[in-house]
Structure formats: C-alpha cells, structure tokens
C-alpha atoms as a printed R data frame, in Angstrom:
    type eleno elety resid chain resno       x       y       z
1   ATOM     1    CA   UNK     A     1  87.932  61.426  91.275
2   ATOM     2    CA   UNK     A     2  89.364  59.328  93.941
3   ATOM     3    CA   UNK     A     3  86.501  60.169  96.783
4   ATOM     4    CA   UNK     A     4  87.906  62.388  98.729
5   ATOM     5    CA   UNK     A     5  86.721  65.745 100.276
6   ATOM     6    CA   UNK     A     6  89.173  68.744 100.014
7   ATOM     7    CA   UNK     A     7  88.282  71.676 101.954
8   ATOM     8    CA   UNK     A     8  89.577  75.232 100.148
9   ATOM     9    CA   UNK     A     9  89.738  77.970 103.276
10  ATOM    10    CA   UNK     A    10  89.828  81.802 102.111
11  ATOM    11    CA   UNK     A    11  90.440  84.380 104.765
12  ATOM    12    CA   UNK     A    12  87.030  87.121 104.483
13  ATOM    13    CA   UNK     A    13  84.275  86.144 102.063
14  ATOM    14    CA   UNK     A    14  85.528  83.945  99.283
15  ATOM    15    CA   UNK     A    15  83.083  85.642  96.486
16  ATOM    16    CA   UNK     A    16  84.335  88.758  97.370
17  ATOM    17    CA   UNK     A    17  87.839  89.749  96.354
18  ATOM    18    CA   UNK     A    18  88.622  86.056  97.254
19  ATOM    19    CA   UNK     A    19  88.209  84.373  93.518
20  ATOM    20    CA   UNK     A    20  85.795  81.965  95.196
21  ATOM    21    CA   UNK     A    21  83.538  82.838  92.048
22  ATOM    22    CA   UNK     A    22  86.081  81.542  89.771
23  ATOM    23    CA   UNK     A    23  86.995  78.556  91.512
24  ATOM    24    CA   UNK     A    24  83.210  77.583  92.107
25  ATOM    25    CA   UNK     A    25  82.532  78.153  88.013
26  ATOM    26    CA   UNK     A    26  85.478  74.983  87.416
27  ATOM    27    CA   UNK     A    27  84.083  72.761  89.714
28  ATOM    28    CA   UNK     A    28  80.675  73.066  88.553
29  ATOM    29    CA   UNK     A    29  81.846  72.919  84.774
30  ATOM    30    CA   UNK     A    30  83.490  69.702  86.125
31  ATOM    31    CA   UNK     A    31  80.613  68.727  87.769
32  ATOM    32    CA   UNK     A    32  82.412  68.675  91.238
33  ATOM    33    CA   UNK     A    33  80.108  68.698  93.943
34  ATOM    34    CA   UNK     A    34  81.007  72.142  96.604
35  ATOM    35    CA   UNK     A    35  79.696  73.786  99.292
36  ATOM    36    CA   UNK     A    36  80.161  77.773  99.740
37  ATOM    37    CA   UNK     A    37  80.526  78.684 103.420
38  ATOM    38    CA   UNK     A    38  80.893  82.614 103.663
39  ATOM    39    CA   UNK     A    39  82.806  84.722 105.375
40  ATOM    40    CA   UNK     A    40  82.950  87.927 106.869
41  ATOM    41    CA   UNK     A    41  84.652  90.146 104.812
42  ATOM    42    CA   UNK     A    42  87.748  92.508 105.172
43  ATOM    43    CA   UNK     A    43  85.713  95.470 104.470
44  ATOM    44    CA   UNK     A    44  83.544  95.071 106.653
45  ATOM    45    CA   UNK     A    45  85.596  93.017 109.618
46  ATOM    46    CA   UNK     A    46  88.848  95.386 109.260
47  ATOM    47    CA   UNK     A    47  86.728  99.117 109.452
48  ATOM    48    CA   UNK     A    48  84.516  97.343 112.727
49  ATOM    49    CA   UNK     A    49  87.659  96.594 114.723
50  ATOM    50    CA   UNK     A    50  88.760 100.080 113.379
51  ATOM    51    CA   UNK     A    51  85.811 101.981 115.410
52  ATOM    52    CA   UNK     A    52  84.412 101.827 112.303
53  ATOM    53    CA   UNK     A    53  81.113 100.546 110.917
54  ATOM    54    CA   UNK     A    54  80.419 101.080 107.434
55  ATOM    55    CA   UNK     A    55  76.816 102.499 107.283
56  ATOM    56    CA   UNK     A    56  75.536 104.319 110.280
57  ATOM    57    CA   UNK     A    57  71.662 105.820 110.234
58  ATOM    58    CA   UNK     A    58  73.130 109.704 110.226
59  ATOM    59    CA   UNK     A    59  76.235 109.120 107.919
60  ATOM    60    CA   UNK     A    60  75.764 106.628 105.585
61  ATOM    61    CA   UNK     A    61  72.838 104.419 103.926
62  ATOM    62    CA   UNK     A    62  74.788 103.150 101.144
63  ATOM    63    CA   UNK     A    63  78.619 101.204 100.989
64  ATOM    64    CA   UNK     A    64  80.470 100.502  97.928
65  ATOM    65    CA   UNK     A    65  83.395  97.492  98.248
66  ATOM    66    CA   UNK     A    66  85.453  98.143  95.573
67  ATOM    67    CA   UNK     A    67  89.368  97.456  94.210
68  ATOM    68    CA   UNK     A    68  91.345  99.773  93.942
69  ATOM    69    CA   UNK     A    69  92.928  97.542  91.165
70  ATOM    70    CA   UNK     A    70  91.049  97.731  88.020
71  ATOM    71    CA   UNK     A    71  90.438  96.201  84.762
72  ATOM    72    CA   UNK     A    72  92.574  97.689  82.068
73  ATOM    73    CA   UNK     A    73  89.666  97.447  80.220
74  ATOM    74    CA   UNK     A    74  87.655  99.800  82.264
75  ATOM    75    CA   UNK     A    75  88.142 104.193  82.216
76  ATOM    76    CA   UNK     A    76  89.596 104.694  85.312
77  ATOM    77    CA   UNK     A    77  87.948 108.224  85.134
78  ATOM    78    CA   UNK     A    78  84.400 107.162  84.176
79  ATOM    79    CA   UNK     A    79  85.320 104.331  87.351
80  ATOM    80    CA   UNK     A    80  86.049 106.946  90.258
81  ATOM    81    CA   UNK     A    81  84.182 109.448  89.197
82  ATOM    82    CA   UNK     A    82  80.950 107.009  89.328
83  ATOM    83    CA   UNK     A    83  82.604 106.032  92.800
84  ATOM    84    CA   UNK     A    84  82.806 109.801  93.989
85  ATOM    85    CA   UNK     A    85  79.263 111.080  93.150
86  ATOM    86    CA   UNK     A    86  77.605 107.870  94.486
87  ATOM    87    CA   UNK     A    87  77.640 105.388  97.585
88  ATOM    88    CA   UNK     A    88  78.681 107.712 100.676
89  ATOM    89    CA   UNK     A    89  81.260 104.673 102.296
90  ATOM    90    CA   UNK     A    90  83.552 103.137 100.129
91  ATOM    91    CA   UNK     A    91  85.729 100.525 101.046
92  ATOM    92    CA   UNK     A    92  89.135  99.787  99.111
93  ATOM    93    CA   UNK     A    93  90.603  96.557  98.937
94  ATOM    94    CA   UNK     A    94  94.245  96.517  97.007
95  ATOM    95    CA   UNK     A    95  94.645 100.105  97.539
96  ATOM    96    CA   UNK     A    96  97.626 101.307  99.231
97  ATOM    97    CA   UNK     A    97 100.031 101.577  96.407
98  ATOM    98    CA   UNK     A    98  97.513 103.536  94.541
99  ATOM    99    CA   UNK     A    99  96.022 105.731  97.410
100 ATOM   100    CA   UNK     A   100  97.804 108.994  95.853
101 ATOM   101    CA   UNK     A   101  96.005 108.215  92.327
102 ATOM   102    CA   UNK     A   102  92.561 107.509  93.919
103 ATOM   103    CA   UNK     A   103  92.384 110.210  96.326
104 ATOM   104    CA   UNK     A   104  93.481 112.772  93.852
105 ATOM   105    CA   UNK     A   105  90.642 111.111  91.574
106 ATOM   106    CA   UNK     A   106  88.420 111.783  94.294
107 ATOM   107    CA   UNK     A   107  88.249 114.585  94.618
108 ATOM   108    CA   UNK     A   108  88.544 115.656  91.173
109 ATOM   109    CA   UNK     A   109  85.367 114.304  90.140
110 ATOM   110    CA   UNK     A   110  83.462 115.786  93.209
111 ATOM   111    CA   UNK     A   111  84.415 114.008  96.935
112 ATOM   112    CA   UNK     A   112  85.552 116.898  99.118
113 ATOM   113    CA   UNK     A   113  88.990 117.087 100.205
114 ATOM   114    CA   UNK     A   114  87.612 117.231 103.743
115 ATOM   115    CA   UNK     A   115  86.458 113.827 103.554
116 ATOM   116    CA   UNK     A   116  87.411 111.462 106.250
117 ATOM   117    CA   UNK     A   117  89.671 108.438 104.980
118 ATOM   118    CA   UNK     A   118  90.979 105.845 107.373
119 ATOM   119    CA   UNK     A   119  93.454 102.888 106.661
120 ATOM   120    CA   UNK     A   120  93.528 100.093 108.524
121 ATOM   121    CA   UNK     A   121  96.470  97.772 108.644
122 ATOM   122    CA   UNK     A   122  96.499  94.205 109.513
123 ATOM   123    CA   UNK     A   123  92.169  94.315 110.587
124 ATOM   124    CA   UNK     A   124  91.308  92.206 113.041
125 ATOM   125    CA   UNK     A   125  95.043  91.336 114.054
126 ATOM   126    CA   UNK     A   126  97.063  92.245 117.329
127 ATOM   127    CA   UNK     A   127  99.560  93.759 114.892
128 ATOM   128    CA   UNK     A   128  96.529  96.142 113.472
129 ATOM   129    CA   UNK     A   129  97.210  99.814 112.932
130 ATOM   130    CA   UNK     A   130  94.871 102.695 112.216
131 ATOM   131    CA   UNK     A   131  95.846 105.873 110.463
132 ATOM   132    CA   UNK     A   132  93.194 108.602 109.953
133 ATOM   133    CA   UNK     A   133  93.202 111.923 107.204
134 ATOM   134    CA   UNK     A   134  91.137 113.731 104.548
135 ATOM   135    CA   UNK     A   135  91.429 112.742 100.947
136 ATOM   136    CA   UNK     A   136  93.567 115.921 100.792
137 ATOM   137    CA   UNK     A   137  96.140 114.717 103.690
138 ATOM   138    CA   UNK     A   138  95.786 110.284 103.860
139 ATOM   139    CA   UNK     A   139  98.904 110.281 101.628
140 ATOM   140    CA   UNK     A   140 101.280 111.779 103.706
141 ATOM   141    CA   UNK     A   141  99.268 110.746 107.226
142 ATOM   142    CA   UNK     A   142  99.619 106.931 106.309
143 ATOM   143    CA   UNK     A   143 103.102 106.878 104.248
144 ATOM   144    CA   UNK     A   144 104.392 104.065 106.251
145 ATOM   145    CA   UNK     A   145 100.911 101.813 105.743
146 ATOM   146    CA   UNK     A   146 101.377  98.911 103.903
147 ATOM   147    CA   UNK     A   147  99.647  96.217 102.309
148 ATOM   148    CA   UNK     A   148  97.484  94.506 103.436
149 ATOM   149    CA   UNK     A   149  95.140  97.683 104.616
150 ATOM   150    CA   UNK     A   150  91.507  98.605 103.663
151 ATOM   151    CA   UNK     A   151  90.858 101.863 103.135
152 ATOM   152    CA   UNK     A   152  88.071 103.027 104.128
153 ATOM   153    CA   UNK     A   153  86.208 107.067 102.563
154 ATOM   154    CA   UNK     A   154  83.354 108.841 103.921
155 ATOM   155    CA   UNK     A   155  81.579 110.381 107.022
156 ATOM   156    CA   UNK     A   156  81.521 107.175 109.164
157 ATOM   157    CA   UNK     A   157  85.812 107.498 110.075
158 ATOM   158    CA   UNK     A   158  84.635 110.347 111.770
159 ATOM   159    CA   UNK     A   159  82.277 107.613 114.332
160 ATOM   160    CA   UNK     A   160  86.448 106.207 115.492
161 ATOM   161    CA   UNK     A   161  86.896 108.776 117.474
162 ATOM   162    CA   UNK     A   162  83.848 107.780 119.782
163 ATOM   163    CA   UNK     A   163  83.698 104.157 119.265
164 ATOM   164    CA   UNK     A   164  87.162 102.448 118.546
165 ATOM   165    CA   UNK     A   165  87.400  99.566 120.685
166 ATOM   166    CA   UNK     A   166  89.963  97.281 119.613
167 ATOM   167    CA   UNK     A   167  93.173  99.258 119.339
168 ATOM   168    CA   UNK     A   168  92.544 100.542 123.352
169 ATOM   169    CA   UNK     A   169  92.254  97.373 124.385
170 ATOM   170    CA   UNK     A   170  95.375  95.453 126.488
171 ATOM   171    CA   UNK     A   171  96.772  92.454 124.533
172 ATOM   172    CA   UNK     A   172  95.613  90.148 126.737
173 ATOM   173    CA   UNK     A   173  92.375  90.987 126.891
174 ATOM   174    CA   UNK     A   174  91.977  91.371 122.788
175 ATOM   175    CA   UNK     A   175  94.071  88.077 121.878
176 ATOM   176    CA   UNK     A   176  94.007  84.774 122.951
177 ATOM   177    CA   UNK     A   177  97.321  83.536 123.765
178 ATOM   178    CA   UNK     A   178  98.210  79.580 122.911
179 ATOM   179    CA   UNK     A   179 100.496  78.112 125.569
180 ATOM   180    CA   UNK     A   180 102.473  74.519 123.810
181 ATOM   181    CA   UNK     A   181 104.027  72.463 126.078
C-alpha cells in the first residue's frame, strides 16, 4: 500500500515444495502485483551434484517429485503403491524421518528390494553427503542422514558410480571462498 517493492527469495523452485503457490493466490486475491522467478529445484539440483541425473535415455523416461509428507486426507497405501508401479525416478522431499515407512511401502506394493536409493544431504553445499543402498538396506546405510536430504529411488543411483563429480572434487576448486577485510 505504501509503494514499495518487497522481494520474497525461496531456496529451489518456489511452486514446488516452496508454498510459492499459496503465497501467489493472496496477492492476487489482494490484487498485489508479483512476479514469479523460478528456481531450480532440490530434486533436481541435489541428485545432479549427487552424480545423479534424474532421467537418463536407458534408465528412466519418467520422474515423480513427491513428499514424503502427506495429506492426512489421502491413503497412504493407495499413495505409494500408485508411486511404486509408476514413474521409474522418484524424488522425495521431507523424507528422512519416514524413509523406514516408505521403503517398506515400496516394496510392498511392487518396487524391488534391489532398487537403488540414494540420499543426499545438504545438495549443492560443501557440507553435502551422499549415502547409497537398496530399498531393502537405505535404512540402516544412511542412519546418520538427516534433514534436509532428498532421496532419490530408481535405476539412475546406479549412473553415481560413473559420473559423481562434486563430492571428488577439492574444496577449493568446488566453493568459492569470500575473503572480508
């Protein structure tokens, strides 16, 4: 009301995950004027500097981003077992604390227990970590992940082992270092 421009920055892609969908719907009820400037998501960014990409011609053709916190309204069953039988690459956002529950649901309603599943801590960061399993081991292989992580399901984990980049690299050459004086 006064004239002035305020500038709302989301880390990733503010209409996914980010509530930018939301926050766009009170403006334009309050006939705010805004401008959408996307991002590059955490499923997408996090899995890349993972080795990782998220389709790949001979693995996958199709990526799901999903949470892996959902509406109470919706059956969790009907939601992961629609999730196991269809895109080959999913990736998780919100997911840690309930990695046992989804990977158990997983594979009960038809991913194989051989899948590969890869977490990736801190994407993008120098601080980022990268554990790789199967649905049948990721619980125990990344016990000591935290949030934030992105998990990441299907055949394209297996593409790390040949192209992970980011992790090798020496600190200096993968992050800019500010110098104050």
């Amino acid at each position: 009301k006064k004239g002035q421009s305020i500038t709302r920055l989301k880390g990733g892609d503010p209409f996914i995950f980010g509530r930018g969908g939301e926050e766009a719907e009170i403006l334009a009820e309050h006939h705010i004027p805004f401008e959408i400037v996307p991002g590059i998501t955490s499923g997408v960014a996090a899995p890349a500097y993972a080795g990782i990409p998220v389709t790949h011609r001979d693995y996958s053709s199709s990526v799901a981003f999903v949470t892996g916190v959902i509406n109470k309204n919706i059956d969790k069953e009907s939601y992961w077992k629609h999730l196991a039988l269809g895109p080959e690459t999913l990736c998780i956002y919100m997911g840690v604390k309930k990695l046992p529950e989804i990977s158990e649901l997983l594979m009960k309603h038809g991913r194989s227990s051989e899948t590969p599943v890869a977490l990736v801590h801190l994407g993008t960061s120098e601080f980022q970590k990268t554990v790789v399993g199967t649905l049948s081991n990721i619980v125990e292989v990344a016990k000591d992940i935290e949030n934030p992580a992105m998990i990441v399901v299907g055949e394209v984990v297996k593409l790390r082992e040949r192209i992970s980049w980011f992790e090798e690299m020496p600190v200096e050459s993968a992050v800019a270092k500010l110098t104050y004086q």
